[in-house]
C-alpha positions in Angstrom: -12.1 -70.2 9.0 -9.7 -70.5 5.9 -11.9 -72.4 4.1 -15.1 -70.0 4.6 -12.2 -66.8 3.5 -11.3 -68.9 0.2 -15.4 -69.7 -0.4 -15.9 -65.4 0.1 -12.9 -64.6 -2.4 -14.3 -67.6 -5.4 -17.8 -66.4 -5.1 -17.1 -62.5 -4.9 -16.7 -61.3 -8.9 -13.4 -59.7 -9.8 -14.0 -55.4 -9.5 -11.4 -53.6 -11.2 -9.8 -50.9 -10.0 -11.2 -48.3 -12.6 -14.0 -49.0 -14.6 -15.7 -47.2 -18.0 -18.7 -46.4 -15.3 -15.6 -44.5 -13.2 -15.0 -42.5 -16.0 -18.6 -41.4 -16.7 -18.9 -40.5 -13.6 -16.2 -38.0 -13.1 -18.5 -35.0 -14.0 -20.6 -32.5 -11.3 -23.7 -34.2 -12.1 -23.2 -37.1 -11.0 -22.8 -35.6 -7.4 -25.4 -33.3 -7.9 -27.3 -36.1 -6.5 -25.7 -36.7 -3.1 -25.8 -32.7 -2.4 -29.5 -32.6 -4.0 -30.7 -35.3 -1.3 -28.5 -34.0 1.8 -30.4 -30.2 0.9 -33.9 -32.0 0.8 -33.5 -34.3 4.0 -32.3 -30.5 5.6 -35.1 -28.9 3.9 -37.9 -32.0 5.6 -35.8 -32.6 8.9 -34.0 -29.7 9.8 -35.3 -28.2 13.5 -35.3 -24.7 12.5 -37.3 -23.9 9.4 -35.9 -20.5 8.7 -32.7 -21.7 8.1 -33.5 -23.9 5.0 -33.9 -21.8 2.0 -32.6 -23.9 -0.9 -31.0 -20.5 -2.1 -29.0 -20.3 1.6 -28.4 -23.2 1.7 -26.3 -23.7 -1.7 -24.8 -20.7 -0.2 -23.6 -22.3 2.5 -22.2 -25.6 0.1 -20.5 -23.3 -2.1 -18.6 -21.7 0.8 -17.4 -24.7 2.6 -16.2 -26.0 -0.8 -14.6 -23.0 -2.0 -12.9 -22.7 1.1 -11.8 -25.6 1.8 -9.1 -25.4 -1.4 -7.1 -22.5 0.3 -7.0 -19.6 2.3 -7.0 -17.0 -0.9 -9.9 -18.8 -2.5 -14.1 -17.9 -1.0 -17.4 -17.8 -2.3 -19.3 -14.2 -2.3 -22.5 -13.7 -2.5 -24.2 -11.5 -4.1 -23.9 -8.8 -1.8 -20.1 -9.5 -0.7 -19.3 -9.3 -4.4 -20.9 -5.7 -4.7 -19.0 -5.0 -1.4 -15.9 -6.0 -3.4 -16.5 -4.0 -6.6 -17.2 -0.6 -4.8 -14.2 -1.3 -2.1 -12.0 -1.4 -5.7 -13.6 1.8 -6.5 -13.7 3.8 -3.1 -12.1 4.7 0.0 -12.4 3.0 3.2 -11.4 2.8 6.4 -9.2 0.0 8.2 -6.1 -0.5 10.5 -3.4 -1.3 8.1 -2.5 -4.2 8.8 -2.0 -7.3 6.4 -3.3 -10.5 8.0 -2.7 -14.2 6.4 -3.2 -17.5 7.1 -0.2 -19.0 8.6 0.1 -22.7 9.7 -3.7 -22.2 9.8 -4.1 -19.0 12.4 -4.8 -16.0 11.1 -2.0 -13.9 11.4 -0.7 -9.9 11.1 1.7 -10.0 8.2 3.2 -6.7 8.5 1.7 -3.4 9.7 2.3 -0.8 7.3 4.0 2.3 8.3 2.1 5.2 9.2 -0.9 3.3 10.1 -3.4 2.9 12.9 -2.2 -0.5 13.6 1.0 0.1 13.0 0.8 2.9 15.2 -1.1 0.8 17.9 2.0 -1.1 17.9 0.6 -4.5 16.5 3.4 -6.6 14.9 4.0 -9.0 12.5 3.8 -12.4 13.5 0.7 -11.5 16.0 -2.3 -13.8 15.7 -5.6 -12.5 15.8 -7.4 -14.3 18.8 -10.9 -12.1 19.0 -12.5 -9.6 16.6 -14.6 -7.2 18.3 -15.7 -10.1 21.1 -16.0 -12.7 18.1 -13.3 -15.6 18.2 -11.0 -15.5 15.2 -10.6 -19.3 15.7 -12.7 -21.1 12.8 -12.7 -17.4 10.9 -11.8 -17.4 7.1 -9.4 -14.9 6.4 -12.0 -13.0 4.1 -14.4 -12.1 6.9 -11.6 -11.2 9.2 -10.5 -8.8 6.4 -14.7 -7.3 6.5 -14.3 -7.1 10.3 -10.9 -5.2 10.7 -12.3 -2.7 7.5 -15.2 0.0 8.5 -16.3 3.5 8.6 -13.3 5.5 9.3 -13.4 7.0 12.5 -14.9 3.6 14.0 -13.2 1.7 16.5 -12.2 -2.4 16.8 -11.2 -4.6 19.6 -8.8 -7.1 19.1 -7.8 -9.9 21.3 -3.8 -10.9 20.0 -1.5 -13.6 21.1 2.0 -12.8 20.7 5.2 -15.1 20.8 6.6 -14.6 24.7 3.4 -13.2 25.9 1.7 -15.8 28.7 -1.3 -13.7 28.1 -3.5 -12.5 25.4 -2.7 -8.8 24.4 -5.9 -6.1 24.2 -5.6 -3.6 21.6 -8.7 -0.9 21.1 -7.9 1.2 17.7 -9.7 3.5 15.0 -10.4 2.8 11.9 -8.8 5.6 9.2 -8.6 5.9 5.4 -5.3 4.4 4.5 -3.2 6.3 2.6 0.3 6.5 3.6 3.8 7.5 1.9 5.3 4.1 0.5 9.0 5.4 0.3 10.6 6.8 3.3 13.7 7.4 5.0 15.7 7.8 2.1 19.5 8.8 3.1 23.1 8.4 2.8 24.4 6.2 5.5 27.4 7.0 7.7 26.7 10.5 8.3 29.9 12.1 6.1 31.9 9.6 7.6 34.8 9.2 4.5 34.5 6.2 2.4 32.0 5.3 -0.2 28.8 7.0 -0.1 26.1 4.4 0.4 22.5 5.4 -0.1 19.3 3.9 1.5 16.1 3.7 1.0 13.0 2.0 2.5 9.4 0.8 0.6 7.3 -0.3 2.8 4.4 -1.2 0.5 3.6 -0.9 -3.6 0.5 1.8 -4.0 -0.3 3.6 -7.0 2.6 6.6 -6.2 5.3 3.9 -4.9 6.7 3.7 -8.7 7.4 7.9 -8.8 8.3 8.1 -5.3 10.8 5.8 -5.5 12.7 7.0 -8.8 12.4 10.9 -7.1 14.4 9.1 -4.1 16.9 7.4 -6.1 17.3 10.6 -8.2 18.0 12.5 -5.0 20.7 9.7 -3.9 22.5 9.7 -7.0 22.9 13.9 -6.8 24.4 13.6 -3.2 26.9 11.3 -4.9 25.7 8.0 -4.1 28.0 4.9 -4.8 25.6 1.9 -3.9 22.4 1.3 -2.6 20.8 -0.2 0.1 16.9 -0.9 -0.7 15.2 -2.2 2.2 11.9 -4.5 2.0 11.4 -6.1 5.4 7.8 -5.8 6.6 6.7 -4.7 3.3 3.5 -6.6 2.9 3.1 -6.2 -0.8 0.7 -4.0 -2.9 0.0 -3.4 -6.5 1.7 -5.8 -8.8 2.2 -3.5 -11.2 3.7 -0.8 -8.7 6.0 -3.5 -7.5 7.3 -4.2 -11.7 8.1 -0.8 -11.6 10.7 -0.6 -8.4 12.4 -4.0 -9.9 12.2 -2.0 -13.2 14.7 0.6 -12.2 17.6 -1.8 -12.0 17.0 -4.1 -15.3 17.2 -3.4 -18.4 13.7 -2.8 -20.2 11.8 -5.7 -21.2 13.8 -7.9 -18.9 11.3 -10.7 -17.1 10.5 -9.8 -13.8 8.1 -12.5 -12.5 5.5 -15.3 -14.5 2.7 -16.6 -13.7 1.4 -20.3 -14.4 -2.2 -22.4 -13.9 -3.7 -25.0 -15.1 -5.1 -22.5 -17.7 -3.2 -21.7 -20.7 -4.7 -18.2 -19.8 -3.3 -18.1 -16.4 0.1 -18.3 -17.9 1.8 -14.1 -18.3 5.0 -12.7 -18.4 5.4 -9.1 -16.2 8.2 -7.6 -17.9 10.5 -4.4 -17.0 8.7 -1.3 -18.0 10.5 1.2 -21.1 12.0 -1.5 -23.6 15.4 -0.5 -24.7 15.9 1.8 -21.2 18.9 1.8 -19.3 18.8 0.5 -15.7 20.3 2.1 -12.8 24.0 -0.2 -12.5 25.1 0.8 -9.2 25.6 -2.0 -6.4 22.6 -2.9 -4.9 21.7 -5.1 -1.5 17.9 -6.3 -1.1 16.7 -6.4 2.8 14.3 -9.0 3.2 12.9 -11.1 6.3 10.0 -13.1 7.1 7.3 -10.3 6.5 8.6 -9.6 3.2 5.8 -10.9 1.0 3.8 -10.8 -2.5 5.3 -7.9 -4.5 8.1 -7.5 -2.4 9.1 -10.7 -3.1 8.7 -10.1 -6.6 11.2 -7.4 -6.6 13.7 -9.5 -4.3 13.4 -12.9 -6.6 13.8 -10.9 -9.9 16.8 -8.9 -8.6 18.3 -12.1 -7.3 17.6 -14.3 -10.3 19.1 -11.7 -12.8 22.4 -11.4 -10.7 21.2 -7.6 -9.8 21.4 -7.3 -6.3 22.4 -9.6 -3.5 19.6 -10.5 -0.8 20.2 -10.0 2.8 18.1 -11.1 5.7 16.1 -14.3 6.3 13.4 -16.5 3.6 11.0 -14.2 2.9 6.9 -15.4 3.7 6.0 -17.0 0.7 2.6 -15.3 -0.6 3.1 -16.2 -4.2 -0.7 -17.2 -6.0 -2.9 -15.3 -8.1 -7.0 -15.0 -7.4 -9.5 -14.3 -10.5 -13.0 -13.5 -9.7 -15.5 -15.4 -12.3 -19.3 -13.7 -11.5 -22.0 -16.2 -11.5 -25.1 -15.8 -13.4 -27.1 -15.2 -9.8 -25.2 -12.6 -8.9 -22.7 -13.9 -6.8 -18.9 -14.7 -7.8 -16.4 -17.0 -6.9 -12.6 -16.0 -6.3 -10.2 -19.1 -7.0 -6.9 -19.1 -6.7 -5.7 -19.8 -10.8 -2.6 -19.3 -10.6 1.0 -19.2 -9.1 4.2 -16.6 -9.5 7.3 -17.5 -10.2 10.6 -16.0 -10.3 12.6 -15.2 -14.0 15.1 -18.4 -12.1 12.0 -20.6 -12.5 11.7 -20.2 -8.4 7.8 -21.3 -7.3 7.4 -18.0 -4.3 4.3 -19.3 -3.3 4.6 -21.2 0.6 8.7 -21.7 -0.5 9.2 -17.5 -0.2 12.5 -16.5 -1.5 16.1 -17.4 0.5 18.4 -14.6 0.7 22.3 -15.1 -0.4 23.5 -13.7 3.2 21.7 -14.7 6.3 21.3 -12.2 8.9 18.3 -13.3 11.2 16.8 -10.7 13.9 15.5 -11.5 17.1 11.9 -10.9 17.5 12.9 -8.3 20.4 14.8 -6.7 17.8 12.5 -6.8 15.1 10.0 -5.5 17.8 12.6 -2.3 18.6 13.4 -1.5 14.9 9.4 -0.9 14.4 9.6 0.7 17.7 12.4 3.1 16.5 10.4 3.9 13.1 7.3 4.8 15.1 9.6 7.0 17.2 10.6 9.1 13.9 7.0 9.4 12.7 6.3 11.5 16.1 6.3 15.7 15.1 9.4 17.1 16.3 9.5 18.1 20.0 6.2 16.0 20.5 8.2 14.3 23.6 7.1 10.4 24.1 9.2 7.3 25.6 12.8 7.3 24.0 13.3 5.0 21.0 15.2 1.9 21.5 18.2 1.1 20.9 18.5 -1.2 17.5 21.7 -3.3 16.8 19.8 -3.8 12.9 22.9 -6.7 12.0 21.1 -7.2 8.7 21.5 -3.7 7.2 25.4 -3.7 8.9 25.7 -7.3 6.6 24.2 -5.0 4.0 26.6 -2.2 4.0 29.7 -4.5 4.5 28.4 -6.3 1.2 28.2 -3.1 -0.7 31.6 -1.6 0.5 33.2 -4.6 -0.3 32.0 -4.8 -3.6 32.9 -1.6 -4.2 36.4 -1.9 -2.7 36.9 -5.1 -5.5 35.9 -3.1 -8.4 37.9 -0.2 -7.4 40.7 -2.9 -7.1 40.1 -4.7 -10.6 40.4 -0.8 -12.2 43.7 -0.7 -10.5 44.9 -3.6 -11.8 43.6 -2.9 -15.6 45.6 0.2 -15.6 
């Protein structure tokens, strides 16, 4: 047998491991072939003649490649793509909710406040077992997106599993144009209790108003006297990228690098900078709330505050959405949308599937988590409406928060002292 393996290996030629004919052959044409024959043997095999349109099915290899690359990147045809352009231009109706792919389940991110989800009482962390009968199992995250949208005033059915729950969870809830405040329950904390006066204030997504919303809220604080500031970002799925420059804007100085973005493509590379060069920020002390359904702008703000020394982070790694999708129309029609591009914080921090750690850890239970959103559902109720009581919330990260901040306050008072 050893002599018949040492005849194989003298009269088998030496291959190398790469040759010139490798190189050649790393273009698209040279698989054109392989997908050109698989589409012919469908096209003079296939059972079901109906289904073998050469046009369909290029369709269908352009989606499975496409989506195969990540969650974030699909193919659209041409109808999906004019979907997408007149869903950019008009309203439409949906549940409010921000679903991703998460260890490759689809998944509610965070529903936003005032919502029909929200209000439903679907929370983050959920995954989406059934849409409307259908199972969400083998579902990209695009369609999932086209089944929870629809005429407003339409209803869906979802099928939910949720951490804790032997069984799957039935939800039946209308569809409404969404367009909810972004900045809410701005205050001062302790109610008059003596001591430094610490402000708070909660966005809980970046829309078009967040950016003059929030500065009206921080002008308010600052008349009632406020010393520090409390800026709360858990569940706050993201937004407009701009919107969310803005809000980070308001505590650096103008110009300052907020986030950048890097590719492959020298033209994926940009810098967002803080808006009004030569405008001075808002110095007060500031503490950044963030958990796991903190994502995409929010975690903009949060690593730019953190990587400039601005504000300290409080709460738990935040969910790492961090990539940027361009759309590139084809000359049929349709378009692709690829994923070019990844954001990263002034520090040089990659957000995307890494999120952003905070400098004080204060975890919450899910239960908790579960009650907070319980207790802000409570306050959007009309006064005297009546309902179940509101739970009570032991929120340990916005205690850390406001410990942080009155220590901080307590040292600088201290180091004036001293200088005198």
């Amino acid at each position: 047998m050893r002599a018949l393996v040492l005849l194989i290996a003298v009269l088998l030629p030496a291959v190398p491991l790469f040759s010139q004919q490798d190189e050649e052959d790393a273009s698209p044409y040279s698989e054109m072939k392989t997908l050109a024959r698989a589409m012919e043997l469908v096209r003079q095999d296939y059972v079901d003649e109906d289904k073998t349109d050469y046009r369909e099915l290029a369709y269908g290899a352009l989606r499975g490649m496409i989506s195969e690359l990540d969650p974030h990147s699909d193919f659209l045809d041409p109808k999906d793509f004019k979907g997408m352009q007149e869903d950019t231009r008009s309203e439409f109706g949906g549940l409010g909710v921000v679903v991703g792919m998460k260890n490759e389940r689809l998944t509610i991110v965070a529903p936003m406040e005032g919502t029909p989800g929200f209000r439903a009482g679907l929370l983050p962390g959920d995954v989406l077992l059934e849409i409307d009968g259908q199972s969400a199992e083998k579902m990209s995250l695009r369609d999932a997106v086209d089944k929870l949208r629809g005429e407003p005033g339409t209803m869906v059915r979802l099928s939910v599993g949720r951490e804790g729950q032997p069984q799957a969870m039935k939800f039946e809830i209308g569809r409404e144009v969404i367009k909810v405040p972004s900045v809410r329950g701005a205050r001062i904390l302790g109610d008059g209790a003596p001591g430094p006066r610490i402000g708070y204030v909660r966005v809980s997504q970046f829309s078009e108003p967040t950016g003059k919303e929030f500065a009206r809220a921080l002008n308010s604080l600052e008349k009632q006297g406020m010393d520090a500031l409390v800026l709360d970002l858990r569940f706050n799925p993201g937004g407009l990228l701009t919107t969310a420059v803005e809000v980070a804007g308001e505590f650096l100085p103008g110009g300052a690098l907020v986030a950048y973005t890097e590719g492959r493509s020298p033209t994926a590379a940009r810098r967002y900078l803080a808006p009004g060069k030569g405008r001075k920020p808002r110095t007060y002390p500031l503490v950044v709330l963030v958990n796991g359904s903190s994502a995409s702008g929010a975690e903009i703000v949060a690593g730019a505050l953190k990587d400039s020394g601005r504000a300290l982070l409080v709460g738990e790694r935040t969910f790492g959405k961090g990539s940027v999708q361009s759309v590139v129309s084809l000359p049929d029609g349709s378009a692709v949308r690829l994923t070019t591009a990844k954001y990263y914080t002034p520090g040089k921090q990659l957000i995307h599937e890494r999120g952003v750690a905070p400098h004080i850890l204060a975890p919450m239970t899910a239960e908790d988590e579960a009650a907070l959103l319980a207790a802000r559902r409570r306050d959007e109720l009309p006064a005297g409406s009546g309902g179940a009581k509101a739970p009570h919330v032991e929120d340990v990260p916005l205690q850390r928060a406001v410990d942080a901040l009155r220590g901080v306050l307590m040292h600088g008072r201290e180091g004036q002292a001293e200088q005198k």
